[in-house]
Short mmCIF file of C-alpha atoms in Angstrom, two decimals:
data_model
loop_
_atom_site.label_atom_id
_atom_site.label_comp_id
_atom_site.label_asym_id
_atom_site.label_seq_id
_atom_site.Cartn_x
_atom_site.Cartn_y
_atom_site.Cartn_z
CA UNK A 1 10.54 -3.40 -18.82
CA UNK A 2 10.94 0.13 -20.15
CA UNK A 3 14.18 2.00 -19.43
CA UNK A 4 13.42 5.39 -17.91
CA UNK A 5 15.75 8.43 -18.02
CA UNK A 6 18.38 8.34 -15.27
CA UNK A 7 19.48 11.48 -13.47
CA UNK A 8 23.00 10.00 -13.40
CA UNK A 9 23.17 10.12 -17.21
CA UNK A 10 21.47 13.46 -17.88
CA UNK A 11 19.98 16.25 -15.80
CA UNK A 12 16.60 17.86 -16.47
CA UNK A 13 16.69 21.55 -17.20
CA UNK A 14 14.35 24.49 -17.65
CA UNK A 15 11.30 25.64 -15.75
CA UNK A 16 8.47 23.27 -14.87
CA UNK A 17 4.90 23.86 -13.85
CA UNK A 18 5.31 21.21 -11.16
CA UNK A 19 7.94 18.94 -9.64
CA UNK A 20 6.74 15.70 -8.05
CA UNK A 21 9.03 14.11 -5.46
CA UNK A 22 8.64 10.34 -5.65
CA UNK A 23 7.24 8.13 -8.42
CA UNK A 24 4.88 5.94 -6.40
CA UNK A 25 1.36 5.59 -7.74
CA UNK A 26 0.16 8.76 -5.98
CA UNK A 27 2.94 10.80 -7.57
CA UNK A 28 2.51 9.29 -11.03
CA UNK A 29 -1.27 9.74 -10.96
CA UNK A 30 -0.91 13.38 -9.91
CA UNK A 31 1.69 13.96 -12.63
CA UNK A 32 -0.42 12.29 -15.33
CA UNK A 33 -3.59 14.23 -14.46
CA UNK A 34 -1.73 17.55 -14.36
CA UNK A 35 -0.01 16.70 -17.66
CA UNK A 36 -3.41 16.08 -19.25
CA UNK A 37 -4.32 19.63 -18.22
CA UNK A 38 -1.42 21.34 -20.02
CA UNK A 39 1.02 21.21 -17.11
CA UNK A 40 4.71 20.40 -17.68
CA UNK A 41 5.59 18.02 -14.84
CA UNK A 42 8.91 16.59 -13.69
CA UNK A 43 8.87 13.47 -11.49
CA UNK A 44 12.01 12.74 -9.48
CA UNK A 45 12.59 9.22 -8.12
CA UNK A 46 15.41 8.28 -5.74
CA UNK A 47 15.33 4.56 -6.68
CA UNK A 48 16.96 3.11 -9.81
CA UNK A 49 13.51 2.37 -11.26
CA UNK A 50 10.18 4.16 -11.04
CA UNK A 51 6.83 3.08 -9.63
CA UNK A 52 7.34 3.00 -5.86
CA UNK A 53 5.56 -0.05 -4.45
CA UNK A 54 4.33 -0.89 -7.98
CA UNK A 55 7.85 -1.62 -9.27
CA UNK A 56 9.28 -5.10 -9.83
CA UNK A 57 12.78 -6.50 -9.47
CA UNK A 58 14.54 -9.38 -11.21
CA UNK A 59 16.88 -12.18 -10.13
CA UNK A 60 18.07 -14.98 -12.42
CA UNK A 61 15.04 -16.14 -14.44
CA UNK A 62 12.42 -14.49 -12.23
CA UNK A 63 10.75 -11.20 -11.38
CA UNK A 64 8.62 -10.22 -8.38
CA UNK A 65 6.25 -7.40 -7.61
CA UNK A 66 7.19 -5.69 -4.35
CA UNK A 67 3.85 -4.19 -3.36
CA UNK A 68 0.92 -5.10 -5.59
CA UNK A 69 -0.32 -8.57 -4.76
CA UNK A 70 -3.94 -8.08 -5.75
CA UNK A 71 -6.32 -5.20 -6.40
CA UNK A 72 -10.07 -4.96 -5.89
CA UNK A 73 -12.86 -2.89 -7.44
CA UNK A 74 -11.79 -3.53 -11.05
CA UNK A 75 -14.93 -5.47 -11.99
CA UNK A 76 -17.10 -2.59 -13.22
CA UNK A 77 -15.94 -0.02 -15.77
CA UNK A 78 -18.59 2.38 -14.51
CA UNK A 79 -16.80 2.68 -11.15
CA UNK A 80 -14.29 5.43 -10.47
CA UNK A 81 -11.19 3.32 -9.81
CA UNK A 82 -11.10 1.38 -13.11
CA UNK A 83 -12.13 4.52 -15.00
CA UNK A 84 -9.29 6.48 -13.43
CA UNK A 85 -6.79 3.76 -14.33
CA UNK A 86 -8.12 3.81 -17.90
CA UNK A 87 -7.84 7.59 -17.95
CA UNK A 88 -4.18 7.79 -16.87
CA UNK A 89 -3.04 4.82 -19.01
CA UNK A 90 -5.17 5.53 -22.11
CA UNK A 91 -6.88 2.18 -21.58
CA UNK A 92 -3.68 0.17 -22.06
CA UNK A 93 -3.52 -1.36 -18.57
CA UNK A 94 -5.37 -4.69 -18.36
CA UNK A 95 -6.46 -6.69 -15.32
CA UNK A 96 -6.96 -10.42 -14.79
CA UNK A 97 -9.72 -11.70 -12.53
CA UNK A 98 -8.26 -14.04 -9.87
CA UNK A 99 -11.36 -16.23 -9.84
CA UNK A 100 -14.17 -16.97 -7.41
CA UNK A 101 -11.99 -17.31 -4.29
CA UNK A 102 -9.58 -14.39 -3.85
CA UNK A 103 -8.50 -15.03 -0.23
CA UNK A 104 -8.30 -18.16 1.90
CA UNK A 105 -8.35 -17.46 5.65
CA UNK A 106 -6.48 -20.41 7.17
CA UNK A 107 -6.67 -21.46 10.82
CA UNK A 108 -5.43 -24.69 12.35
CA UNK A 109 -8.94 -26.16 12.55
CA UNK A 110 -10.53 -24.79 9.38
CA UNK A 111 -10.02 -22.78 6.17
CA UNK A 112 -12.57 -20.13 5.19
CA UNK A 113 -12.90 -19.01 1.57
CA UNK A 114 -13.65 -15.37 0.75
CA UNK A 115 -15.63 -15.45 -2.48
CA UNK A 116 -16.35 -12.61 -4.89
CA UNK A 117 -19.73 -10.94 -4.94
CA UNK A 118 -21.24 -9.35 -1.85
CA UNK A 119 -24.26 -11.69 -1.80
CA UNK A 120 -22.06 -14.73 -2.44
CA UNK A 121 -19.73 -13.75 0.38
CA UNK A 122 -22.63 -13.31 2.82
CA UNK A 123 -24.01 -16.72 1.83
CA UNK A 124 -20.60 -18.35 2.28
CA UNK A 125 -20.06 -16.77 5.68
CA UNK A 126 -23.51 -17.87 6.78
CA UNK A 127 -22.77 -21.44 5.69
CA UNK A 128 -19.58 -21.36 7.78
CA UNK A 129 -21.35 -19.79 10.78
CA UNK A 130 -24.82 -21.26 10.85
CA UNK A 131 -26.59 -20.02 13.98
CA UNK A 132 -29.31 -17.36 13.76
CA UNK A 133 -27.20 -15.13 16.02
CA UNK A 134 -24.23 -15.40 13.64
CA UNK A 135 -26.45 -14.67 10.62
CA UNK A 136 -27.82 -11.55 12.26
CA UNK A 137 -24.28 -10.43 13.19
CA UNK A 138 -23.08 -10.90 9.60
CA UNK A 139 -25.98 -8.82 8.27
CA UNK A 140 -25.30 -6.01 10.76
CA UNK A 141 -21.59 -6.13 9.90
CA UNK A 142 -22.22 -5.82 6.16
CA UNK A 143 -24.60 -2.91 6.75
CA UNK A 144 -21.97 -1.12 8.86
CA UNK A 145 -19.36 -1.60 6.11
CA UNK A 146 -21.79 -0.09 3.59
CA UNK A 147 -22.42 2.89 5.89
CA UNK A 148 -18.67 3.56 6.15
CA UNK A 149 -18.31 3.62 2.37
CA UNK A 150 -21.24 6.02 1.92
CA UNK A 151 -20.01 8.38 4.65
CA UNK A 152 -16.40 8.27 3.42
CA UNK A 153 -17.28 10.14 0.21
CA UNK A 154 -17.82 13.43 2.03
CA UNK A 155 -14.77 12.83 4.23
CA UNK A 156 -12.43 12.43 1.27
CA UNK A 157 -13.99 14.78 -1.29
CA UNK A 158 -13.67 17.80 1.01
CA UNK A 159 -9.90 17.30 1.32
CA UNK A 160 -9.52 19.26 -1.93
CA UNK A 161 -10.83 22.47 -0.34
CA UNK A 162 -8.05 24.63 1.21
CA UNK A 163 -7.89 26.91 4.22
CA UNK A 164 -10.47 27.67 6.86
CA UNK A 165 -13.36 27.00 4.46
CA UNK A 166 -12.04 23.49 3.85
CA UNK A 167 -11.58 22.94 7.58
CA UNK A 168 -15.17 24.02 8.27
CA UNK A 169 -16.61 21.89 5.43
CA UNK A 170 -14.66 18.82 6.55
CA UNK A 171 -15.95 19.26 10.08
CA UNK A 172 -19.56 19.03 8.89
CA UNK A 173 -19.20 16.48 6.09
CA UNK A 174 -17.08 14.10 8.18
CA UNK A 175 -19.34 13.68 11.21
CA UNK A 176 -20.87 10.34 10.18
CA UNK A 177 -17.57 8.94 8.92
CA UNK A 178 -15.71 9.87 12.11
CA UNK A 179 -18.20 7.90 14.18
CA UNK A 180 -16.89 4.82 12.38
CA UNK A 181 -13.24 5.85 12.25
CA UNK A 182 -13.13 6.73 15.97
CA UNK A 183 -13.93 3.16 17.01
CA UNK A 184 -11.53 0.22 16.67
CA UNK A 185 -12.41 -2.74 14.49
CA UNK A 186 -12.66 -5.04 17.51
CA UNK A 187 -14.90 -2.64 19.42
CA UNK A 188 -17.26 -2.39 16.47
CA UNK A 189 -17.39 -6.13 15.78
CA UNK A 190 -18.13 -6.86 19.44
CA UNK A 191 -21.27 -4.76 19.12
CA UNK A 192 -22.44 -7.38 16.58
CA UNK A 193 -21.22 -10.67 18.05
CA UNK A 194 -19.37 -12.42 20.86
CA UNK A 195 -18.30 -15.24 18.53
CA UNK A 196 -14.50 -14.93 18.57
CA UNK A 197 -14.14 -17.25 15.58
CA UNK A 198 -16.44 -15.09 13.47
CA UNK A 199 -14.52 -11.98 14.52
CA UNK A 200 -11.24 -13.73 13.65
CA UNK A 201 -12.48 -14.61 10.16
CA UNK A 202 -14.00 -11.18 9.45
CA UNK A 203 -10.60 -9.67 10.36
CA UNK A 204 -8.72 -12.20 8.23
CA UNK A 205 -7.39 -9.53 5.85
CA UNK A 206 -6.03 -7.20 8.56
CA UNK A 207 -2.55 -7.66 7.12
CA UNK A 208 -3.67 -5.56 4.14
CA UNK A 209 -3.67 -2.49 6.39
CA UNK A 210 -1.25 -3.69 9.05
CA UNK A 211 -3.02 -3.35 12.40
CA UNK A 212 -4.82 -6.09 14.37
CA UNK A 213 -8.47 -5.52 15.34
CA UNK A 214 -7.97 -3.85 18.73
CA UNK A 215 -5.66 -1.21 17.20
CA UNK A 216 -7.08 -0.50 13.75
CA UNK A 217 -9.80 1.99 12.88
CA UNK A 218 -13.02 0.27 11.83
CA UNK A 219 -13.27 2.75 8.95
CA UNK A 220 -10.00 1.45 7.51
CA UNK A 221 -11.15 -2.14 7.97
CA UNK A 222 -14.44 -1.41 6.18
CA UNK A 223 -12.77 0.41 3.27
CA UNK A 224 -10.38 -2.51 2.79
CA UNK A 225 -12.88 -5.38 2.91
CA UNK A 226 -15.35 -3.48 0.71
CA UNK A 227 -12.55 -2.99 -1.83
CA UNK A 228 -12.41 -6.77 -2.37
CA UNK A 229 -16.11 -7.67 -2.16
CA UNK A 230 -16.18 -8.11 -5.94
CA UNK A 231 -13.00 -10.15 -6.13
CA UNK A 232 -9.29 -9.69 -6.66
CA UNK A 233 -7.49 -8.67 -9.83
CA UNK A 234 -3.88 -8.65 -11.01
CA UNK A 235 -2.25 -6.44 -13.70
CA UNK A 236 -1.59 -8.39 -16.88
CA UNK A 237 2.15 -8.32 -17.51
CA UNK A 238 2.94 -7.64 -13.84
CA UNK A 239 2.74 -4.52 -11.72
CA UNK A 240 5.54 -2.78 -13.67
CA UNK A 241 2.94 -2.24 -16.40
CA UNK A 242 1.26 0.40 -14.23
CA UNK A 243 4.18 2.85 -14.31
CA UNK A 244 5.05 1.92 -17.89
CA UNK A 245 1.58 2.89 -19.10
CA UNK A 246 1.29 6.08 -17.03
CA UNK A 247 4.70 7.39 -18.12
CA UNK A 248 3.66 8.31 -21.74
CA UNK A 249 0.90 10.59 -20.42
CA UNK A 250 3.51 12.62 -18.53
CA UNK A 251 5.93 12.90 -21.44
CA UNK A 252 3.07 13.79 -23.81
CA UNK A 253 2.58 16.94 -21.74
CA UNK A 254 6.24 17.89 -22.15
CA UNK A 255 7.31 16.49 -18.77
CA UNK A 256 9.48 13.59 -17.75
CA UNK A 257 10.29 11.05 -15.05
CA UNK A 258 13.84 10.54 -13.81
CA UNK A 259 15.17 7.64 -11.75
CA UNK A 260 18.32 7.85 -9.58
CA UNK A 261 17.18 11.39 -8.77
CA UNK A 262 17.34 11.96 -5.02
CA UNK A 263 15.92 15.20 -3.66
CA UNK A 264 17.82 16.56 -0.65
CA UNK A 265 15.54 19.45 0.29
CA UNK A 266 12.69 21.67 -0.83
CA UNK A 267 13.72 25.27 -1.54
CA UNK A 268 11.61 28.14 -0.23
CA UNK A 269 11.49 31.86 -0.78
CA UNK A 270 9.83 32.97 2.44
CA UNK A 271 6.82 30.68 2.85
CA UNK A 272 6.63 29.83 -0.85
CA UNK A 273 8.04 26.58 -2.32
CA UNK A 274 9.99 27.40 -5.49
CA UNK A 275 12.15 24.36 -6.24
CA UNK A 276 14.22 21.43 -4.98
CA UNK A 277 17.88 20.87 -4.24
CA UNK A 278 19.16 17.51 -5.41
CA UNK A 279 21.62 15.25 -3.56
CA UNK A 280 24.39 16.64 -5.80
CA UNK A 281 23.29 20.23 -4.91
CA UNK A 282 21.85 20.85 -8.38
CA UNK A 283 18.78 23.11 -8.13
CA UNK A 284 15.58 22.56 -10.12
CA UNK A 285 12.81 25.18 -10.16
CA UNK A 286 9.04 24.86 -10.59
CA UNK A 287 5.86 26.83 -9.94
CA UNK A 288 4.75 24.23 -7.39
CA UNK A 289 6.24 21.28 -5.56
CA UNK A 290 4.29 18.08 -4.84
CA UNK A 291 5.66 15.55 -2.38
CA UNK A 292 4.83 11.88 -2.72
CA UNK A 293 7.58 11.00 -0.24
CA UNK A 294 5.22 10.52 2.73
CA UNK A 295 4.32 12.95 5.50
CA UNK A 296 7.24 12.09 7.79
CA UNK A 297 9.86 12.18 5.02
CA UNK A 298 8.49 15.44 3.63
CA UNK A 299 8.41 17.36 6.88
CA UNK A 300 11.28 15.74 8.78
CA UNK A 301 13.81 15.35 5.95
CA UNK A 302 12.98 17.70 3.08
CA UNK A 303 12.21 20.93 4.98
CA UNK A 304 14.81 22.88 6.93
CA UNK A 305 13.94 22.70 10.63
CA UNK A 306 15.02 26.34 10.97
CA UNK A 307 12.16 27.51 8.76
CA UNK A 308 9.81 29.79 10.78
CA UNK A 309 6.80 27.58 9.98
CA UNK A 310 8.47 24.37 11.16
CA UNK A 311 7.08 24.43 14.74
CA UNK A 312 3.58 24.61 13.23
CA UNK A 313 4.31 21.50 11.17
CA UNK A 314 5.45 19.56 14.23
CA UNK A 315 2.22 20.37 16.03
CA UNK A 316 0.11 19.33 13.06
CA UNK A 317 1.57 15.85 12.86
CA UNK A 318 2.15 15.18 16.52
CA UNK A 319 0.69 11.81 17.53
CA UNK A 320 0.88 10.20 14.08
CA UNK A 321 2.86 6.96 13.92
CA UNK A 322 4.42 4.93 11.15
CA UNK A 323 2.68 1.73 10.05
CA UNK A 324 4.11 -1.78 10.35
CA UNK A 325 7.26 -3.17 8.79
CA UNK A 326 7.53 -6.63 7.26
CA UNK A 327 9.57 -9.54 5.97
CA UNK A 328 8.99 -10.76 2.42
CA UNK A 329 10.42 -13.99 1.03
CA UNK A 330 10.67 -13.98 -2.77
CA UNK A 331 10.71 -17.52 -4.18
CA UNK A 332 11.49 -18.84 -7.68
CA UNK A 333 10.61 -22.34 -8.90
CA UNK A 334 11.80 -24.18 -12.02
CA UNK A 335 8.37 -25.39 -13.13
CA UNK A 336 5.37 -23.43 -14.31
CA UNK A 337 2.36 -22.62 -12.14
CA UNK A 338 0.17 -25.23 -13.83
CA UNK A 339 2.68 -28.04 -13.30
CA UNK A 340 3.01 -27.07 -9.63
CA UNK A 341 -0.76 -26.58 -9.22
CA UNK A 342 -0.25 -23.11 -7.77
CA UNK A 343 -3.53 -21.38 -6.86
CA UNK A 344 -4.50 -17.85 -7.78
CA UNK A 345 -6.04 -17.37 -4.31
CA UNK A 346 -3.97 -15.77 -1.58
CA UNK A 347 -3.47 -17.58 1.74
CA UNK A 348 -3.77 -15.75 5.08
CA UNK A 349 -2.46 -18.16 7.73
CA UNK A 350 -3.10 -17.65 11.46
CA UNK A 351 -2.14 -19.62 14.59
CA UNK A 352 -5.35 -18.57 16.38
CA UNK A 353 -8.54 -16.54 16.06
CA UNK A 354 -7.49 -13.83 18.55
CA UNK A 355 -5.30 -11.72 16.28
CA UNK A 356 -4.27 -9.18 18.92
CA UNK A 357 -3.16 -11.95 21.29
CA UNK A 358 -1.04 -13.73 18.67
CA UNK A 359 0.61 -10.42 17.69
CA UNK A 360 1.45 -9.61 21.33
CA UNK A 361 2.89 -13.08 21.95
CA UNK A 362 5.00 -13.01 18.79
CA UNK A 363 6.41 -9.54 19.45
CA UNK A 364 7.41 -10.51 23.00
CA UNK A 365 8.99 -13.85 21.98
CA UNK A 366 9.54 -14.08 18.21
CA UNK A 367 11.88 -17.09 18.36
CA UNK A 368 9.42 -19.28 20.23
CA UNK A 369 6.00 -18.06 19.10
CA UNK A 370 4.53 -18.58 15.61
CA UNK A 371 4.11 -15.78 13.12
CA UNK A 372 0.81 -14.02 13.97
CA UNK A 373 0.02 -13.79 10.26
CA UNK A 374 1.61 -15.30 7.15
CA UNK A 375 0.44 -14.10 3.74
CA UNK A 376 1.25 -16.23 0.68
CA UNK A 377 0.76 -14.94 -2.86
CA UNK A 378 1.32 -16.71 -6.20
CA UNK A 379 1.95 -13.88 -8.69
CA UNK A 380 2.98 -16.09 -11.64
CA UNK A 381 -0.35 -17.94 -11.35
CA UNK A 382 -2.29 -14.65 -11.33
CA UNK A 383 -0.62 -13.15 -14.41
CA UNK A 384 -1.66 -14.74 -17.75
CA UNK A 385 1.33 -13.10 -19.46
CA UNK A 386 3.88 -14.74 -17.13
CA UNK A 387 4.23 -17.84 -19.36
CA UNK A 388 5.25 -15.59 -22.27
CA UNK A 389 7.92 -13.72 -20.28
CA UNK A 390 9.28 -16.53 -18.11
CA UNK A 391 8.25 -19.92 -19.56
CA UNK A 392 8.87 -22.96 -17.38
CA UNK A 393 9.10 -20.97 -14.15
CA UNK A 394 6.87 -19.68 -11.37
CA UNK A 395 7.06 -17.44 -8.31
CA UNK A 396 5.71 -17.22 -4.78
CA UNK A 397 5.88 -14.46 -2.17
CA UNK A 398 5.50 -14.95 1.59
CA UNK A 399 5.04 -11.98 3.94
CA UNK A 400 4.91 -11.58 7.70
CA UNK A 401 5.26 -8.99 10.44
CA UNK A 402 8.72 -7.84 11.61
CA UNK A 403 9.31 -4.59 13.52
CA UNK A 404 12.09 -2.31 12.31
CA UNK A 405 13.67 -2.31 15.80
CA UNK A 406 14.74 -5.94 15.35
CA UNK A 407 17.09 -4.81 12.57
CA UNK A 408 18.41 -1.52 13.98
CA UNK A 409 21.88 -3.00 14.65
CA UNK A 410 22.45 -3.07 10.89
CA UNK A 411 20.79 0.22 9.89
CA UNK A 412 24.14 1.93 9.20
CA UNK A 413 25.34 -0.85 6.88
CA UNK A 414 24.90 -0.94 3.10
CA UNK A 415 22.34 -3.04 1.28
CA UNK A 416 23.90 -6.31 0.15
CA UNK A 417 26.86 -5.82 2.52
CA UNK A 418 25.37 -6.11 5.98
CA UNK A 419 27.60 -8.95 7.19
CA UNK A 420 27.44 -12.63 8.10
CA UNK A 421 25.29 -12.20 11.22
CA UNK A 422 22.63 -10.39 9.22
CA UNK A 423 22.69 -13.03 6.48
CA UNK A 424 22.41 -15.81 9.07
CA UNK A 425 19.40 -14.10 10.62
CA UNK A 426 17.78 -13.73 7.19
CA UNK A 427 18.32 -17.42 6.51
CA UNK A 428 16.65 -18.33 9.81
CA UNK A 429 13.57 -16.22 8.97
CA UNK A 430 13.51 -17.59 5.41
CA UNK A 431 13.39 -21.20 6.57
CA UNK A 432 10.59 -20.43 9.02
CA UNK A 433 8.53 -18.83 6.27
CA UNK A 434 9.17 -21.78 3.96
CA UNK A 435 7.86 -24.12 6.66
CA UNK A 436 4.53 -22.27 6.49
CA UNK A 437 4.43 -22.74 2.72
CA UNK A 438 5.16 -26.46 2.93
CA UNK A 439 2.47 -26.99 5.55
CA UNK A 440 -0.08 -25.65 3.07
CA UNK A 441 1.41 -27.11 -0.12
CA UNK A 442 3.70 -30.02 0.86
CA UNK A 443 4.23 -31.02 -2.78
CA UNK A 444 6.41 -27.91 -3.24
CA UNK A 445 9.20 -29.35 -1.08
CA UNK A 446 12.23 -29.82 -3.29
CA UNK A 447 10.84 -27.56 -6.02
CA UNK A 448 12.33 -24.24 -4.82
CA UNK A 449 15.16 -23.04 -7.07
CA UNK A 450 15.85 -19.63 -5.50
CA UNK A 451 14.75 -17.51 -2.56
CA UNK A 452 15.67 -14.10 -1.19
CA UNK A 453 14.41 -12.30 1.90
CA UNK A 454 13.74 -8.59 2.20
CA UNK A 455 13.65 -7.00 5.66
CA UNK A 456 12.51 -3.58 6.90
CA UNK A 457 16.02 -2.35 6.06
CA UNK A 458 15.41 -3.29 2.42
CA UNK A 459 12.17 -1.32 2.46
CA UNK A 460 13.95 1.68 3.99
CA UNK A 461 16.76 1.47 1.42
CA UNK A 462 14.51 1.36 -1.64
CA UNK A 463 11.52 3.47 -0.59
CA UNK A 464 13.01 5.95 1.87
CA UNK A 465 10.48 5.11 4.61
CA UNK A 466 12.57 5.62 7.75
CA UNK A 467 11.10 2.76 9.79
CA UNK A 468 10.76 0.38 6.87
CA UNK A 469 6.98 0.85 6.99
CA UNK A 470 4.88 -0.33 4.04
CA UNK A 471 1.60 1.51 4.58
CA UNK A 472 2.80 5.01 5.37
CA UNK A 473 1.02 6.30 8.46
CA UNK A 474 -0.59 3.84 10.87
CA UNK A 475 -4.34 3.41 10.28
CA UNK A 476 -5.46 3.95 13.85
CA UNK A 477 -8.51 6.01 14.91
CA UNK A 478 -6.13 8.91 15.69
CA UNK A 479 -4.90 9.01 12.10
CA UNK A 480 -8.38 9.70 10.71
CA UNK A 481 -8.94 12.44 13.31
CA UNK A 482 -5.92 14.39 12.04
CA UNK A 483 -7.39 17.26 10.01
CA UNK A 484 -4.09 18.12 8.32
CA UNK A 485 -3.81 15.00 6.12
CA UNK A 486 -4.90 16.83 2.97
CA UNK A 487 -3.06 17.95 -0.19
CA UNK A 488 -2.56 21.38 1.38
CA UNK A 489 0.37 22.42 3.59
CA UNK A 490 1.14 25.63 5.51
CA UNK A 491 3.51 26.55 2.66
CA UNK A 492 2.32 28.23 -0.51
CA UNK A 493 2.69 26.00 -3.61
CA UNK A 494 3.75 22.93 -1.61
CA UNK A 495 1.30 20.03 -1.86
CA UNK A 496 1.12 16.45 -0.62
CA UNK A 497 0.00 13.32 -2.46
CA UNK A 498 0.26 9.59 -1.75
CA UNK A 499 -1.33 7.11 0.62
CA UNK A 500 -0.81 9.29 3.71
CA UNK A 501 -3.54 11.73 2.66
CA UNK A 502 -6.09 9.00 1.83
CA UNK A 503 -5.39 5.44 3.01
CA UNK A 504 -3.00 2.60 2.31
CA UNK A 505 -2.78 0.47 -0.79
CA UNK A 506 -3.14 0.99 -4.50
CA UNK A 507 -6.68 2.42 -4.17
CA UNK A 508 -5.61 5.00 -1.61
CA UNK A 509 -2.53 6.01 -3.60
CA UNK A 510 -4.50 6.26 -6.86
CA UNK A 511 -7.22 8.40 -5.27
CA UNK A 512 -4.64 10.65 -3.63
CA UNK A 513 -3.44 11.61 -7.10
CA UNK A 514 -7.00 12.52 -8.07
CA UNK A 515 -7.52 14.57 -4.89
CA UNK A 516 -4.21 16.43 -5.14
CA UNK A 517 -4.51 17.29 -8.83
CA UNK A 518 -8.13 18.41 -8.30
CA UNK A 519 -6.94 20.69 -5.49
CA UNK A 520 -4.16 22.17 -7.64
CA UNK A 521 -6.29 22.64 -10.76
CA UNK A 522 -9.37 23.69 -8.76
CA UNK A 523 -11.49 21.45 -10.95
CA UNK A 524 -13.82 18.52 -10.34
CA UNK A 525 -11.83 16.00 -12.35
CA UNK A 526 -14.23 13.17 -11.54
CA UNK A 527 -16.78 14.56 -14.00
CA UNK A 528 -14.39 14.40 -16.97
CA UNK A 529 -13.01 11.00 -15.93
CA UNK A 530 -16.47 9.44 -15.62
CA UNK A 531 -17.80 10.80 -18.94
#
């Protein structure tokens, strides 16, 4: 892994065209695109390494990705997402196809394979659900997903336009999309079918956006499932390669990226953003400030509440909620993926087909009820370069739901020093997650060399998200109705980027960088990227 400049060792100096707060994918993409248009950009990252949810961490003979478990839409170089990745990494970032089956949706009575290729997936679903009524429901569902994708283009593209003109354009271009985003996933699916098993399977990836069917916006559901219709992909060399390959584009423009660089507040002259004050009170100036810290962090932590415009901000983001928090068990094994027969497919494990019911039961009685969803990923099996970096080893990650409130008693303690009670609780959760792994792959019993659990407090510590959330803002119908989730803010020269202004995940973060830099440069960057 590349060593990036640390603010603790040396401080940046001079005037910049832009300062980006946060080095997640949205921030890095914005910085790279601005740098390619003669802008000198400084990226400031609070964590000891850059990349946000694309970074990795190491223990003993292992490394794990913290946020990128698989990526869709990388199958066709004529599509925007792979072209944009090529553009900001100069073609150096490579992706490995995970194979025909990217997700296995596991219930107690049956496992359903999600296979790549839209037609193949439809055929597989129809073989699993073989009545004429089910077939008709599947066709109507796939058509609705397609309609969301088509209507989403106007919804997102108009976010670049500022002011009243932008507001008016978004009102007219978003009408079709909002019909889909206003309805919950469950409400929409029940217009197609009453088959609860079919609904349960179609919602089998809801963990990728964090809300069960009765709470999530159908638009978010459709965007997510469409993203994977052509399979899953993993970055060759691990997810750290993303930041490593974007970084040179920023430095080539005269800018830089600093880790260990915590921003305390944004500095204003009147209503104009002019710089940032660091945690050590050092001031850095720039012509514009771009926050990739998330909407809540930006407006609740980085802007003085005494600023005259602050009441306007509070009104704009009233009603928005943070997304879910999670547990993640990072596992290391002392044999390679081939020896252990680890799959490249992800497992989504459920105790029942009614996702909303299992979530409610678990949240009300977590010690007695099963996890409502358990996601298992095998990153060492997905990455063809793993055997070169860590021969004779392999890794697994297991994720499930865990509200931040369950860990509030320890929120004032330091990472790694939270006490015996906290460690005992972590061990209890770890063993429960391992049980789910062994039920699926019993031959792995006795093969685990190392495991470590992260909680919502870990997420808060390393990402700055105050509730340990992983997807930024909750993807409810209300979120998509909020007309202020754009790059523009009430402050002159203060912009937003990141998943909060688009949607969760690597695709949302990547596209936020495109939207924000297009808004700043006042150019249609898609044309040059797709040439």
